[in-house]
mmCIF file of C-alpha atoms in Angstrom:
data_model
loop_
_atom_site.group_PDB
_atom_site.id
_atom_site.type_symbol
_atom_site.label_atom_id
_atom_site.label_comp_id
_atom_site.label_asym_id
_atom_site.label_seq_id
_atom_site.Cartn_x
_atom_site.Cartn_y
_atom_site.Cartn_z
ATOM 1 C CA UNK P 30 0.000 0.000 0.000
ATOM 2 C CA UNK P 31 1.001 3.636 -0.575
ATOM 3 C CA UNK P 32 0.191 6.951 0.749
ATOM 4 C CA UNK P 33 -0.462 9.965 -1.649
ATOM 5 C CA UNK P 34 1.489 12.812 -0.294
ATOM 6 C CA UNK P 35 1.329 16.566 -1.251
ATOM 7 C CA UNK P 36 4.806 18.491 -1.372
ATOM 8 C CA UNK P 37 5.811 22.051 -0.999
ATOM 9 C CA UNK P 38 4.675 22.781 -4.693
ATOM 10 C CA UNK P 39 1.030 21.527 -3.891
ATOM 11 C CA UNK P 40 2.036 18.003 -6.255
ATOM 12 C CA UNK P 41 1.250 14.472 -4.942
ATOM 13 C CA UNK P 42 3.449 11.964 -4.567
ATOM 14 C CA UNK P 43 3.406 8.537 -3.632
ATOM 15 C CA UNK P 44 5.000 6.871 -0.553
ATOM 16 C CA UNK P 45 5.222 3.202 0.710
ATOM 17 C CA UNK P 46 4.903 2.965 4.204
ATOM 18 C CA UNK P 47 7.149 1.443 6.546
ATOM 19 C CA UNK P 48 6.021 -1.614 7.647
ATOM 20 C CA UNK P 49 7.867 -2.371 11.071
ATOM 21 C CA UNK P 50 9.021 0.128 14.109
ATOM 22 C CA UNK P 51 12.489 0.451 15.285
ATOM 23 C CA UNK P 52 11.008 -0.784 18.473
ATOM 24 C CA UNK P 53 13.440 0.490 20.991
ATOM 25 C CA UNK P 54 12.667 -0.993 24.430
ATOM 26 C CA UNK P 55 13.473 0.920 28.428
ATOM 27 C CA UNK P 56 16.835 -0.143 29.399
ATOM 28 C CA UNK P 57 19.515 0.652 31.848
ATOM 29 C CA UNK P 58 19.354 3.974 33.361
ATOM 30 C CA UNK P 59 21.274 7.005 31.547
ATOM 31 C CA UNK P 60 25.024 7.645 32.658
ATOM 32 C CA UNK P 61 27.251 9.429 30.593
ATOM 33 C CA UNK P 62 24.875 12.620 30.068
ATOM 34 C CA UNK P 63 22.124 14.194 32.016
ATOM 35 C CA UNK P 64 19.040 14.103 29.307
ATOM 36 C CA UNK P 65 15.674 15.802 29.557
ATOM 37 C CA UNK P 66 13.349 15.717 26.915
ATOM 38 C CA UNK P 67 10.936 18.942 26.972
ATOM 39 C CA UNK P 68 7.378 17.462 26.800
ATOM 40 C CA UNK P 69 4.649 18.582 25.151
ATOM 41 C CA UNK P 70 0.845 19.199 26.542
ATOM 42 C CA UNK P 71 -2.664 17.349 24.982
ATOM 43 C CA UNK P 72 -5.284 19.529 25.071
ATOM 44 C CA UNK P 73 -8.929 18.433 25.545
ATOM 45 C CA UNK P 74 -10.658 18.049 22.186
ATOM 46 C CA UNK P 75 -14.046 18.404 23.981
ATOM 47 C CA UNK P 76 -13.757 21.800 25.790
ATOM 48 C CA UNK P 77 -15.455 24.079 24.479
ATOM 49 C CA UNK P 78 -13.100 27.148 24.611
ATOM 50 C CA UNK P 79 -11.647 29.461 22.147
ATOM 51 C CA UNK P 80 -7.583 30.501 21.279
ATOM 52 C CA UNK P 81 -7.864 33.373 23.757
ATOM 53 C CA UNK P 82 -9.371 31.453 26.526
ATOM 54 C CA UNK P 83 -7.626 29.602 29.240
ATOM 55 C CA UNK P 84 -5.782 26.279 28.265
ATOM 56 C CA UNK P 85 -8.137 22.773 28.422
ATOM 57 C CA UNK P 86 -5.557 20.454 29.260
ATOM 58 C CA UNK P 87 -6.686 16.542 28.863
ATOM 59 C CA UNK P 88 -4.745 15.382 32.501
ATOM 60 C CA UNK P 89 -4.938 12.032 31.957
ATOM 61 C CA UNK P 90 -3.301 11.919 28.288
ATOM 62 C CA UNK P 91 -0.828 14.590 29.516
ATOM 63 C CA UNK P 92 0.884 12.574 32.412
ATOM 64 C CA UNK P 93 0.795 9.460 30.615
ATOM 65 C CA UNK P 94 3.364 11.061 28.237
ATOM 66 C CA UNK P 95 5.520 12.063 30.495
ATOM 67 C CA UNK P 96 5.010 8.362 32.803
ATOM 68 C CA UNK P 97 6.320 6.639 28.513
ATOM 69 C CA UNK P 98 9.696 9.395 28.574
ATOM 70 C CA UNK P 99 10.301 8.423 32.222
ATOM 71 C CA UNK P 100 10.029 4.876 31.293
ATOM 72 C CA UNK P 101 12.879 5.085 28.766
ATOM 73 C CA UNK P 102 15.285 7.192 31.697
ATOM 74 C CA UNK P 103 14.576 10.683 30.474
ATOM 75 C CA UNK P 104 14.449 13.262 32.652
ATOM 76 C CA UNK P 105 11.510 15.859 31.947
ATOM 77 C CA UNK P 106 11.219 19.137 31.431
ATOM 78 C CA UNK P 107 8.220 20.733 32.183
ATOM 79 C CA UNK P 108 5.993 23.732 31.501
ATOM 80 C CA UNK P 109 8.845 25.159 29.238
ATOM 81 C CA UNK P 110 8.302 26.389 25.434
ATOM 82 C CA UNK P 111 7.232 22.957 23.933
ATOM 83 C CA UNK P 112 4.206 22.698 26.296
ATOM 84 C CA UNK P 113 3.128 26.255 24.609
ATOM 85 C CA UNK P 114 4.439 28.122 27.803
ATOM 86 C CA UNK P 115 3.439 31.607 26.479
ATOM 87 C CA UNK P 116 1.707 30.194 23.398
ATOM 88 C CA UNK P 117 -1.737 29.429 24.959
ATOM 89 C CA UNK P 118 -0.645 27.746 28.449
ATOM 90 C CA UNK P 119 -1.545 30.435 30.585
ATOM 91 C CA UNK P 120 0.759 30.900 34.267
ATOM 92 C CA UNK P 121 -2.660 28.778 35.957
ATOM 93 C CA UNK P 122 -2.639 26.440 33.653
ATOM 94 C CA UNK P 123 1.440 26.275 34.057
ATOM 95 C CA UNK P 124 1.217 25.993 37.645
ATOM 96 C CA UNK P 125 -1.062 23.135 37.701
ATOM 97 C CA UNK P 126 0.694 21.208 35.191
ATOM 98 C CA UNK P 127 4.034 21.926 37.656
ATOM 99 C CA UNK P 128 1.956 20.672 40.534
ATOM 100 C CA UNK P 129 0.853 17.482 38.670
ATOM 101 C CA UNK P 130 3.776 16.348 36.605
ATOM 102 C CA UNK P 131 6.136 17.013 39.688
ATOM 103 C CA UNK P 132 3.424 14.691 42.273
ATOM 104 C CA UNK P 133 3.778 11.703 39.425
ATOM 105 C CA UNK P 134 7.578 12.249 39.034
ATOM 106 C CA UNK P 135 7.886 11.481 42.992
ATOM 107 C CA UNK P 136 5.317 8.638 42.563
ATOM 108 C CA UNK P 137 7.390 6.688 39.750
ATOM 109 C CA UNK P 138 10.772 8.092 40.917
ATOM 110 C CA UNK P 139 10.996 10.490 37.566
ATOM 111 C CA UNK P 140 13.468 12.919 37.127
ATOM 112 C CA UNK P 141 11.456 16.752 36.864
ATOM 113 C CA UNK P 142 13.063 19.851 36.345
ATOM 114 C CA UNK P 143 9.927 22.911 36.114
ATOM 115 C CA UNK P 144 10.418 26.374 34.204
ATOM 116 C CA UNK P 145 9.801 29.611 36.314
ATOM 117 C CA UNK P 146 9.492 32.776 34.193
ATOM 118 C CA UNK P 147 7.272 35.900 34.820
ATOM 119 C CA UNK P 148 4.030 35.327 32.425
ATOM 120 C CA UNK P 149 1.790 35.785 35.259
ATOM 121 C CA UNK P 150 2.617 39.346 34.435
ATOM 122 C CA UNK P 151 2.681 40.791 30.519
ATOM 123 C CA UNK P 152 5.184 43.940 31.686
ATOM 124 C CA UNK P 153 6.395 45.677 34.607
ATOM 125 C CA UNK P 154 8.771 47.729 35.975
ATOM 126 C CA UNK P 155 11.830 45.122 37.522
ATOM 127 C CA UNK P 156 10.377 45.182 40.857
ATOM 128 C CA UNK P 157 7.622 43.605 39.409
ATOM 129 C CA UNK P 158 9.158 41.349 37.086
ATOM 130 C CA UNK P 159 11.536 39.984 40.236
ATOM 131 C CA UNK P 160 8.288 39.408 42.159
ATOM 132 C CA UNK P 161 6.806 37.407 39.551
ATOM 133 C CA UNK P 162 9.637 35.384 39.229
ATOM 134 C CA UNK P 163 10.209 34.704 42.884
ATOM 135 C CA UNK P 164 6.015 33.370 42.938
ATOM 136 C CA UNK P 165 6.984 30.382 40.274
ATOM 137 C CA UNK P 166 10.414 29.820 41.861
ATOM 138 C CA UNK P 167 8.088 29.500 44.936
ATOM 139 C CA UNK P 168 5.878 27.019 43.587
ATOM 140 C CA UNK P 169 8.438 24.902 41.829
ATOM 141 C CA UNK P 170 10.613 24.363 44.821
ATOM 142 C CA UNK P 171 7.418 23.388 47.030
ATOM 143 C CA UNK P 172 6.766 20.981 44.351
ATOM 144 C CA UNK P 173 9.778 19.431 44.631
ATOM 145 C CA UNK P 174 11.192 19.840 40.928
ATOM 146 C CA UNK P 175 14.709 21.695 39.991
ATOM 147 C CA UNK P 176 14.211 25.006 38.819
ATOM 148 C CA UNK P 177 14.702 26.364 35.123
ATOM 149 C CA UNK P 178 15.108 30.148 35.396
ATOM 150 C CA UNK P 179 13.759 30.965 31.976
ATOM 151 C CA UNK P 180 13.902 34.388 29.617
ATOM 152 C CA UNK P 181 11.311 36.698 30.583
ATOM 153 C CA UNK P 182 9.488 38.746 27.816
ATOM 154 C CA UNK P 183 8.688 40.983 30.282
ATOM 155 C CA UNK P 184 12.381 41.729 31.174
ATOM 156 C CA UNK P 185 13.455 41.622 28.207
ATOM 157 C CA UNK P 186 11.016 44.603 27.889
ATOM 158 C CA UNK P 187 11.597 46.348 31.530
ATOM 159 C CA UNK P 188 15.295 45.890 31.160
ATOM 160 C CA UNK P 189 17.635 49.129 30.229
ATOM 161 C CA UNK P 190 21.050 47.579 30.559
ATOM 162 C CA UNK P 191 22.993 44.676 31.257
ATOM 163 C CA UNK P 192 23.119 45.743 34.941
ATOM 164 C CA UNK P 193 19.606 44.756 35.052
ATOM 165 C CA UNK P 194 19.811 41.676 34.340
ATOM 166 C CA UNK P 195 22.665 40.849 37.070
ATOM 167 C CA UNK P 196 20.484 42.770 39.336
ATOM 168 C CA UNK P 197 17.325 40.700 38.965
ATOM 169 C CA UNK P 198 18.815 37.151 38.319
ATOM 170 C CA UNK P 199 21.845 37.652 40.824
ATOM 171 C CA UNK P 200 18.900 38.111 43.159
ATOM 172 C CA UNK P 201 16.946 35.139 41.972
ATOM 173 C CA UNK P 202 19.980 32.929 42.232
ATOM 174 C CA UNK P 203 20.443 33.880 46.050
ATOM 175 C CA UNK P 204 17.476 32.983 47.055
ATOM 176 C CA UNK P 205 17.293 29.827 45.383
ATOM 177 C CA UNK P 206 17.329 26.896 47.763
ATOM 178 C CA UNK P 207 18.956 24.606 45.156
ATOM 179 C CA UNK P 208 21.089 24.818 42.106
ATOM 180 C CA UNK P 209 18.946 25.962 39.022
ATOM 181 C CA UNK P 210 19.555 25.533 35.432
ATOM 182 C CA UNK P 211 19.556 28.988 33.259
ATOM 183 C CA UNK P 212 17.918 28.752 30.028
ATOM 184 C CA UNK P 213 18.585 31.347 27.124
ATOM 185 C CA UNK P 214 15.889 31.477 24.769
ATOM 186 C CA UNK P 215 16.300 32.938 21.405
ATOM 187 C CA UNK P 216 14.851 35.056 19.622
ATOM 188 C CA UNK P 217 13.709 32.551 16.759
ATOM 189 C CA UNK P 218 11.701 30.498 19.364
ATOM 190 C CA UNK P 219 10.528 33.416 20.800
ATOM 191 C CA UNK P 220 10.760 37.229 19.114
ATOM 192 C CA UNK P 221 9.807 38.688 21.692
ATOM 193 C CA UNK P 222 13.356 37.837 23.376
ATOM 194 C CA UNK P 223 15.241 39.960 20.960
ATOM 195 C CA UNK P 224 18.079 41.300 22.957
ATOM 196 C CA UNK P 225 18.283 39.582 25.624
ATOM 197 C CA UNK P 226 21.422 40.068 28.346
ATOM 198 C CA UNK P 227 21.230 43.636 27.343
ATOM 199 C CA UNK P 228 22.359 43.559 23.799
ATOM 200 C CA UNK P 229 21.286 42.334 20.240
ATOM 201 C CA UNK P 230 25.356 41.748 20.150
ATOM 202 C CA UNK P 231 25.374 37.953 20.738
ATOM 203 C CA UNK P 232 28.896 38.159 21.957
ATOM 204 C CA UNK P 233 28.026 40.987 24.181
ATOM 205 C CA UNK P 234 24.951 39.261 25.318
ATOM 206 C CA UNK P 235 27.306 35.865 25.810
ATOM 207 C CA UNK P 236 29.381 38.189 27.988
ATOM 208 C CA UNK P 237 27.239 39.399 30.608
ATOM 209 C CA UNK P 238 25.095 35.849 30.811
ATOM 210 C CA UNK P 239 28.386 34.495 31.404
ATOM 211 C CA UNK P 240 29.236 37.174 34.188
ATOM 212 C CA UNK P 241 25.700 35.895 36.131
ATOM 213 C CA UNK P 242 26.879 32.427 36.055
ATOM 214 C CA UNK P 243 30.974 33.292 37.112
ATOM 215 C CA UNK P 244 29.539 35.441 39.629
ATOM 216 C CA UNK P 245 27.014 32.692 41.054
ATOM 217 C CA UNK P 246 28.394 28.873 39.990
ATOM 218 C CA UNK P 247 27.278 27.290 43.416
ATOM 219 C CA UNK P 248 23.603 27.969 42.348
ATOM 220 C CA UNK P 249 24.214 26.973 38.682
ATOM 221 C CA UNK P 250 23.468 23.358 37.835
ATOM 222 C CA UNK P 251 24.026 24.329 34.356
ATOM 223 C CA UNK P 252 22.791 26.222 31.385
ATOM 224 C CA UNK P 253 20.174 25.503 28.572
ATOM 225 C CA UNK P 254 21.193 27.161 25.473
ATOM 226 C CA UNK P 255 18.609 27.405 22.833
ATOM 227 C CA UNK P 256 20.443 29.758 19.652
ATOM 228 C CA UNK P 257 20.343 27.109 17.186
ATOM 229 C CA UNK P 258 23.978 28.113 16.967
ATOM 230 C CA UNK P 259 26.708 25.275 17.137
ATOM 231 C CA UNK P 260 30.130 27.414 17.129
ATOM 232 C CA UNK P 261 28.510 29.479 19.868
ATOM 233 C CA UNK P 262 27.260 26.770 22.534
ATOM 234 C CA UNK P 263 30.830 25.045 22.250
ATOM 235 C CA UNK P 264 32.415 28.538 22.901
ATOM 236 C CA UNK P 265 30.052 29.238 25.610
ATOM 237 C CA UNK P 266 30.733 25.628 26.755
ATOM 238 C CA UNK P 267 34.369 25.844 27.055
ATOM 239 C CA UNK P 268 34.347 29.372 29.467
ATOM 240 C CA UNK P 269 31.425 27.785 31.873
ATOM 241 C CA UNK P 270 33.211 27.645 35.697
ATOM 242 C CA UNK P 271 34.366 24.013 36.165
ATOM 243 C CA UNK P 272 30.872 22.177 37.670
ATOM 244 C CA UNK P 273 28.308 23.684 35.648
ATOM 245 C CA UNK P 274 27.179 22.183 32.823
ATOM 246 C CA UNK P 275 25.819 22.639 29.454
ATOM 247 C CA UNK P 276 22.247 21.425 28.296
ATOM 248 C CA UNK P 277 21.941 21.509 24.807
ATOM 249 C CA UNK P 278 19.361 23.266 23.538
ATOM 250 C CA UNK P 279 19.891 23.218 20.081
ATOM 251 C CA UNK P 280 17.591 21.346 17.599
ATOM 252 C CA UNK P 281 19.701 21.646 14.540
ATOM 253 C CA UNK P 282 23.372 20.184 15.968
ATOM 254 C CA UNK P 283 22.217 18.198 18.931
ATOM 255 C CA UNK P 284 24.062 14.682 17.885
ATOM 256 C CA UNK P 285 27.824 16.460 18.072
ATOM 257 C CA UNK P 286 27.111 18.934 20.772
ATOM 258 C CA UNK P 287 26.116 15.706 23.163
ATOM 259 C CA UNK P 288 29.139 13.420 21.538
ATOM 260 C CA UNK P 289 31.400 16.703 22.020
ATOM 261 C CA UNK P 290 34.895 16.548 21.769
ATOM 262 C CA UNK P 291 38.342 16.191 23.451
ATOM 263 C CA UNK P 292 37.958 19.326 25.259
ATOM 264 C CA UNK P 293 33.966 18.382 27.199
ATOM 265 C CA UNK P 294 30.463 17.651 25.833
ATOM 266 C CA UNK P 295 27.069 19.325 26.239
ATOM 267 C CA UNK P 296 24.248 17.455 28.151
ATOM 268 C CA UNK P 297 20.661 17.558 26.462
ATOM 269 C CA UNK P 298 17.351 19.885 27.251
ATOM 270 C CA UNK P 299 15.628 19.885 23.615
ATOM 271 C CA UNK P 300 12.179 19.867 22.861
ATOM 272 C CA UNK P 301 12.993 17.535 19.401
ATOM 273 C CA UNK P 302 13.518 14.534 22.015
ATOM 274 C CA UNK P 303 9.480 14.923 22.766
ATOM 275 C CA UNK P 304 8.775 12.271 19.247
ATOM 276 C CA UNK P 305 12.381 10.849 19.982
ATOM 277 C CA UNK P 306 12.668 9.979 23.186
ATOM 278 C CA UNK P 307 12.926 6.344 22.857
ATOM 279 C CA UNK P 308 15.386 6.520 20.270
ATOM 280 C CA UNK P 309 17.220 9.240 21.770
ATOM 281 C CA UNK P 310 17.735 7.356 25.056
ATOM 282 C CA UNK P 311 18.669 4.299 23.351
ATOM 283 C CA UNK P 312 21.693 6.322 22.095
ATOM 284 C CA UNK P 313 22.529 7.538 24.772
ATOM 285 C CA UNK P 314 23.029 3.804 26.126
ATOM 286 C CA UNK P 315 25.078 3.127 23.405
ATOM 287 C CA UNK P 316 26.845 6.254 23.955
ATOM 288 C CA UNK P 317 27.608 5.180 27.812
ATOM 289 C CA UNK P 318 29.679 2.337 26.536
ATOM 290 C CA UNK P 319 32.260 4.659 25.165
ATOM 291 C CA UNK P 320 30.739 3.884 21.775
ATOM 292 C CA UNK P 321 30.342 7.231 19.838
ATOM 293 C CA UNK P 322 30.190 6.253 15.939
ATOM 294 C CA UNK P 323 27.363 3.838 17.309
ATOM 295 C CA UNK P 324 25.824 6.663 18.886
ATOM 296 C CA UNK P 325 26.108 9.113 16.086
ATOM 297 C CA UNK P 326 25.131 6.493 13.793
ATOM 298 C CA UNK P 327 21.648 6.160 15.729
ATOM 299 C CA UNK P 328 21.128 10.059 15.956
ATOM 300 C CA UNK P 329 22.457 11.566 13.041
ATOM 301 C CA UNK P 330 19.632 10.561 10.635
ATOM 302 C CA UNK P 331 17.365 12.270 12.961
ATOM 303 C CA UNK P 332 18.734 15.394 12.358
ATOM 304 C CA UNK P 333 16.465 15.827 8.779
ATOM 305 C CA UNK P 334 13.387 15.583 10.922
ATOM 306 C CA UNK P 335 14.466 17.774 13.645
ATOM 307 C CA UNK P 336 15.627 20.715 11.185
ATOM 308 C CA UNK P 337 12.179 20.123 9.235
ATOM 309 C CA UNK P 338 9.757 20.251 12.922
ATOM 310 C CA UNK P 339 12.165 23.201 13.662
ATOM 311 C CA UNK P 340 12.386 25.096 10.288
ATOM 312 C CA UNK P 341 11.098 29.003 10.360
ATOM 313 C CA UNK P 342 8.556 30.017 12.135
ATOM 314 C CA UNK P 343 10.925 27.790 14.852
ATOM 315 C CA UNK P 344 8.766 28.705 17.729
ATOM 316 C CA UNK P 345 5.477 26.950 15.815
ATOM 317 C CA UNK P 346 7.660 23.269 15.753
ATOM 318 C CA UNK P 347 5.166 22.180 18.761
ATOM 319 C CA UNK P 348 2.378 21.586 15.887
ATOM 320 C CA UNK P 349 4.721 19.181 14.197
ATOM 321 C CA UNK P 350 5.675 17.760 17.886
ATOM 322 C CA UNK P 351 1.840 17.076 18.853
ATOM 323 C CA UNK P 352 1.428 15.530 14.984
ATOM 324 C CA UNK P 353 3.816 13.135 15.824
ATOM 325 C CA UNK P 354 2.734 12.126 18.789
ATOM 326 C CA UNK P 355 -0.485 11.396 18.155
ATOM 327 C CA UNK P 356 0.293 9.643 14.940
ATOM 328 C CA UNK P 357 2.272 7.476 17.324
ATOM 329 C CA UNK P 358 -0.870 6.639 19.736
ATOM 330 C CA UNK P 359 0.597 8.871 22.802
ATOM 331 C CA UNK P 360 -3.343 10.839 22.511
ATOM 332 C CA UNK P 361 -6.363 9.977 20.112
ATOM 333 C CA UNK P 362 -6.387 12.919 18.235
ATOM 334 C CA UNK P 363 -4.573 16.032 16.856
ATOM 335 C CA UNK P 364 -5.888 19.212 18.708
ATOM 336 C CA UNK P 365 -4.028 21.779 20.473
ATOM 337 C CA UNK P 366 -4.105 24.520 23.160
ATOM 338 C CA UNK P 367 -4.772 27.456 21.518
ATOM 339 C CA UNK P 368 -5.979 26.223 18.165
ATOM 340 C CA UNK P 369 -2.368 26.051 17.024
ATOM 341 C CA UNK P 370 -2.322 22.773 15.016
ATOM 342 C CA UNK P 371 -3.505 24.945 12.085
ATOM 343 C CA UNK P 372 0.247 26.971 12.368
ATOM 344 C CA UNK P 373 1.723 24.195 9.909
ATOM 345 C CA UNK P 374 0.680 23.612 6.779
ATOM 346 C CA UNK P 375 -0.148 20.046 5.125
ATOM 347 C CA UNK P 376 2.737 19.543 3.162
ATOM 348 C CA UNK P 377 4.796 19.875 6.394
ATOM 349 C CA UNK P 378 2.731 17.502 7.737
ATOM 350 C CA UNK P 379 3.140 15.239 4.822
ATOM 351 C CA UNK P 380 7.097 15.323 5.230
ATOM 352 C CA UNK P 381 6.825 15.077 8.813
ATOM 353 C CA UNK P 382 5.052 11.891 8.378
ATOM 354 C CA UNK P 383 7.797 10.661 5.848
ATOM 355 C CA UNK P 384 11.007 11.675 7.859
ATOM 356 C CA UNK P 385 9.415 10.293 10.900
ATOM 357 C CA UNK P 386 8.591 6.887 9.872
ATOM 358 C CA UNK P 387 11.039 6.174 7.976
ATOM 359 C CA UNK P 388 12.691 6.595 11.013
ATOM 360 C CA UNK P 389 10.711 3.657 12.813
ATOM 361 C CA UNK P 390 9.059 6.284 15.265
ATOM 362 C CA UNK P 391 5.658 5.126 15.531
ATOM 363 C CA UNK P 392 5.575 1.740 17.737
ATOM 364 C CA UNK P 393 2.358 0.992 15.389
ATOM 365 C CA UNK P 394 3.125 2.150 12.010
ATOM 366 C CA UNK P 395 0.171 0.985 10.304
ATOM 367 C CA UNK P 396 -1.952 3.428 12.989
ATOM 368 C CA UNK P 397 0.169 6.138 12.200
ATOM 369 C CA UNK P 398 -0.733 5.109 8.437
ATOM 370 C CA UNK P 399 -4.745 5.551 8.906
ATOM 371 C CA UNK P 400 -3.819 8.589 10.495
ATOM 372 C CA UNK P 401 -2.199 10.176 8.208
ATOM 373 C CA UNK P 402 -4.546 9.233 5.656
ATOM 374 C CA UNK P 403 -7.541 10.527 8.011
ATOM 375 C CA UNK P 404 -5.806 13.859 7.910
ATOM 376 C CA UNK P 405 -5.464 13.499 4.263
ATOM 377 C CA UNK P 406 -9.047 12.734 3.963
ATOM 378 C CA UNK P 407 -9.882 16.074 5.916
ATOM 379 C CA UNK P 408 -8.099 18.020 3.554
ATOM 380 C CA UNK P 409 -9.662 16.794 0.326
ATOM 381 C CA UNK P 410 -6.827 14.281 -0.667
ATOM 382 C CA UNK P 411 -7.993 11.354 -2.410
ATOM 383 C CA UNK P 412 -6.690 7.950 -2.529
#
């Protein structure tokens, strides 16, 4: 059987179908590199709510997600970017998803680390901004989860210099009862970031986020960075104080920034581990024997998917991220907070679809099959 698929140019083509997963099973737990996956949130197809109106999460389906990356040794990341933090997940609907996800970590002994930012607020002067940061670092640390100080569109906004910025997260990082993890944004996941550290001069910018951690390194687990910039990260990498680490954030170069080279390696926080967690962990095991090549070798063809969920807009990927997973049977059916499974178009579906299973990514390929073909179906293509 084949699957009619439209490309860029509006043309069908036809594609055969994969007809067995990959199949990649839970094994021993991680070693060699701290990995979180960033997960994604289901929303409930039968609230009736609008794009404007308060997320209507689906609980059930949203936890069970996380429970299948836990399964596989991933730690998770929650309420960051890929669970529309910002993009229709509201700070309520943030804070109960914090509350929930960190009460099942404990329960199955999951690793949890929770992003605090300041979207309780839309602007403010930096008193404000520092008090709406301290009310999520609040929450996460009486849930239990590691902290992820995360950009702030309203600072980004308040700020007037660099000294701002080591003002309000020197504070932060005193009163934080454990080491956090510092996550730079960019501004093509998030344009409203532009700037960010004070300057639109990444170097400049790389300078004074630098000076927050050198100044503070016993409350810096590590830092996220998310500039889809390989050259930069290893820079950035090689000047961190000894003990704090790197988390990959970038979607593009993830495979060589993990294997890194004879000077360190980068650990992993990337949303693009959401569809390929099993896989992802899988190389990582191989990667804990010492056994790089085997490692690339598993993550390197995942790189064409990745750059495709990820292209421009980037911060829209989470539509291709929810596509996936529910082509894969993680939630029966492809809604999203906010409306936003209309921000990609069908073609990028179509290629999604392609890239990911012939990949082996969906543990029942022939489901992901009807699936596709449903959504197909829905937009007038015919067998």
């Amino acid at each position: 059987m084949t699957v009619r698929l439209p490309d860029e140019h509006g043309r069908l083509r036809t594609y055969e179908p994969r007809t067995e997963p990959l199949a990649p099973t839970p094994g021993a737990p991680l070693v060699s590199r701290t990995v979180f996956s960033a997960a994604h949130v289901v929303a409930d197809p039968y609230a009736d709510t609008t794009p404007d109106a308060p997320a209507a999460v689906d609980w059930d389906a949203t936890l069970a997600f996380r429970r299948h990356l836990w399964s596989h040794g991933l730690g998770v990341a929650e309420a960051m970017d890929t669970a529309q933090r910002g993009m229709g997940l509201d700070w309520a609907g943030a804070a109960e998803l914090i509350r929930r996800s960190a009460a099942e970590a404990k329960a199955v002994g999951g690793r949890i680390a929770c992003g605090v930012g300041t979207d309780q607020i839309a602007s403010g002067t930096l008193a404000e901004v520092r008090a709406a940061y301290e009310e999520q670092l609040a929450l996460v640390e009486e849930s239990g989860a590691q902290a992820i100080l995360m950009a702030s569109r309203a600072l980004a906004a308040a700020a007037q210099s660099p000294d701002d910025y080591l003002e309000v997260y020197g504070h932060l990082l005193r009163q934080a009862a454990e080491p956090v993890i510092l996550h730079w944004l960019g501004p093509m996941f998030d344009p409203a970031l532009e700037g960010y550290w004070g300057s639109a001069d990444l170097d400049a910018a790389t300078g004074t986020f630098l000076e927050v951690v050198a100044a503070h390194p016993d409350k810096v687990d590590g830092v996220k960075i998310s500039l889809l910039d390989a050259r930069r990260e290893v820079d950035l990498r090689r000047r961190l104080p000894h003990g704090v680490r790197c988390y990959t954030g970038d979607d593009f170069h993830y495979p060589e920034l993990i294997a890194g080279d004879e000077q360190g390696f980068s650990h992993a926080l990337l949303g693009i581990f959401d569809p390929l967690g099993p896989l992802a962990a899988e190389a990582v095991r191989v990667l804990d024997t010492g056994n790089t090549e085997g490692f690339r070798a598993l993550l390197d063809p995942t790189v064409e998917l990745s750059r495709h969920l990820f292209q421009a807009p980037t911060r829209f990927y989470k539509t291709g991220v929810v596509f996936l997973a529910w082509l894969a049977g993680h939630q029966n059916h492809f809604a999203m907070v906010g409306g936003l499974q209309s921000a990609r178009s069908l073609p990028h579906f179509a290629r999604a679809y392609e890239l990911a299973d012939g990949l082996g990514l969906f543990p029942d390929p022939k489901l992901a099959e009807e699936r596709m073909r449903t959504l197909l179906h829905l937009y007038g293509v015919t067998p």
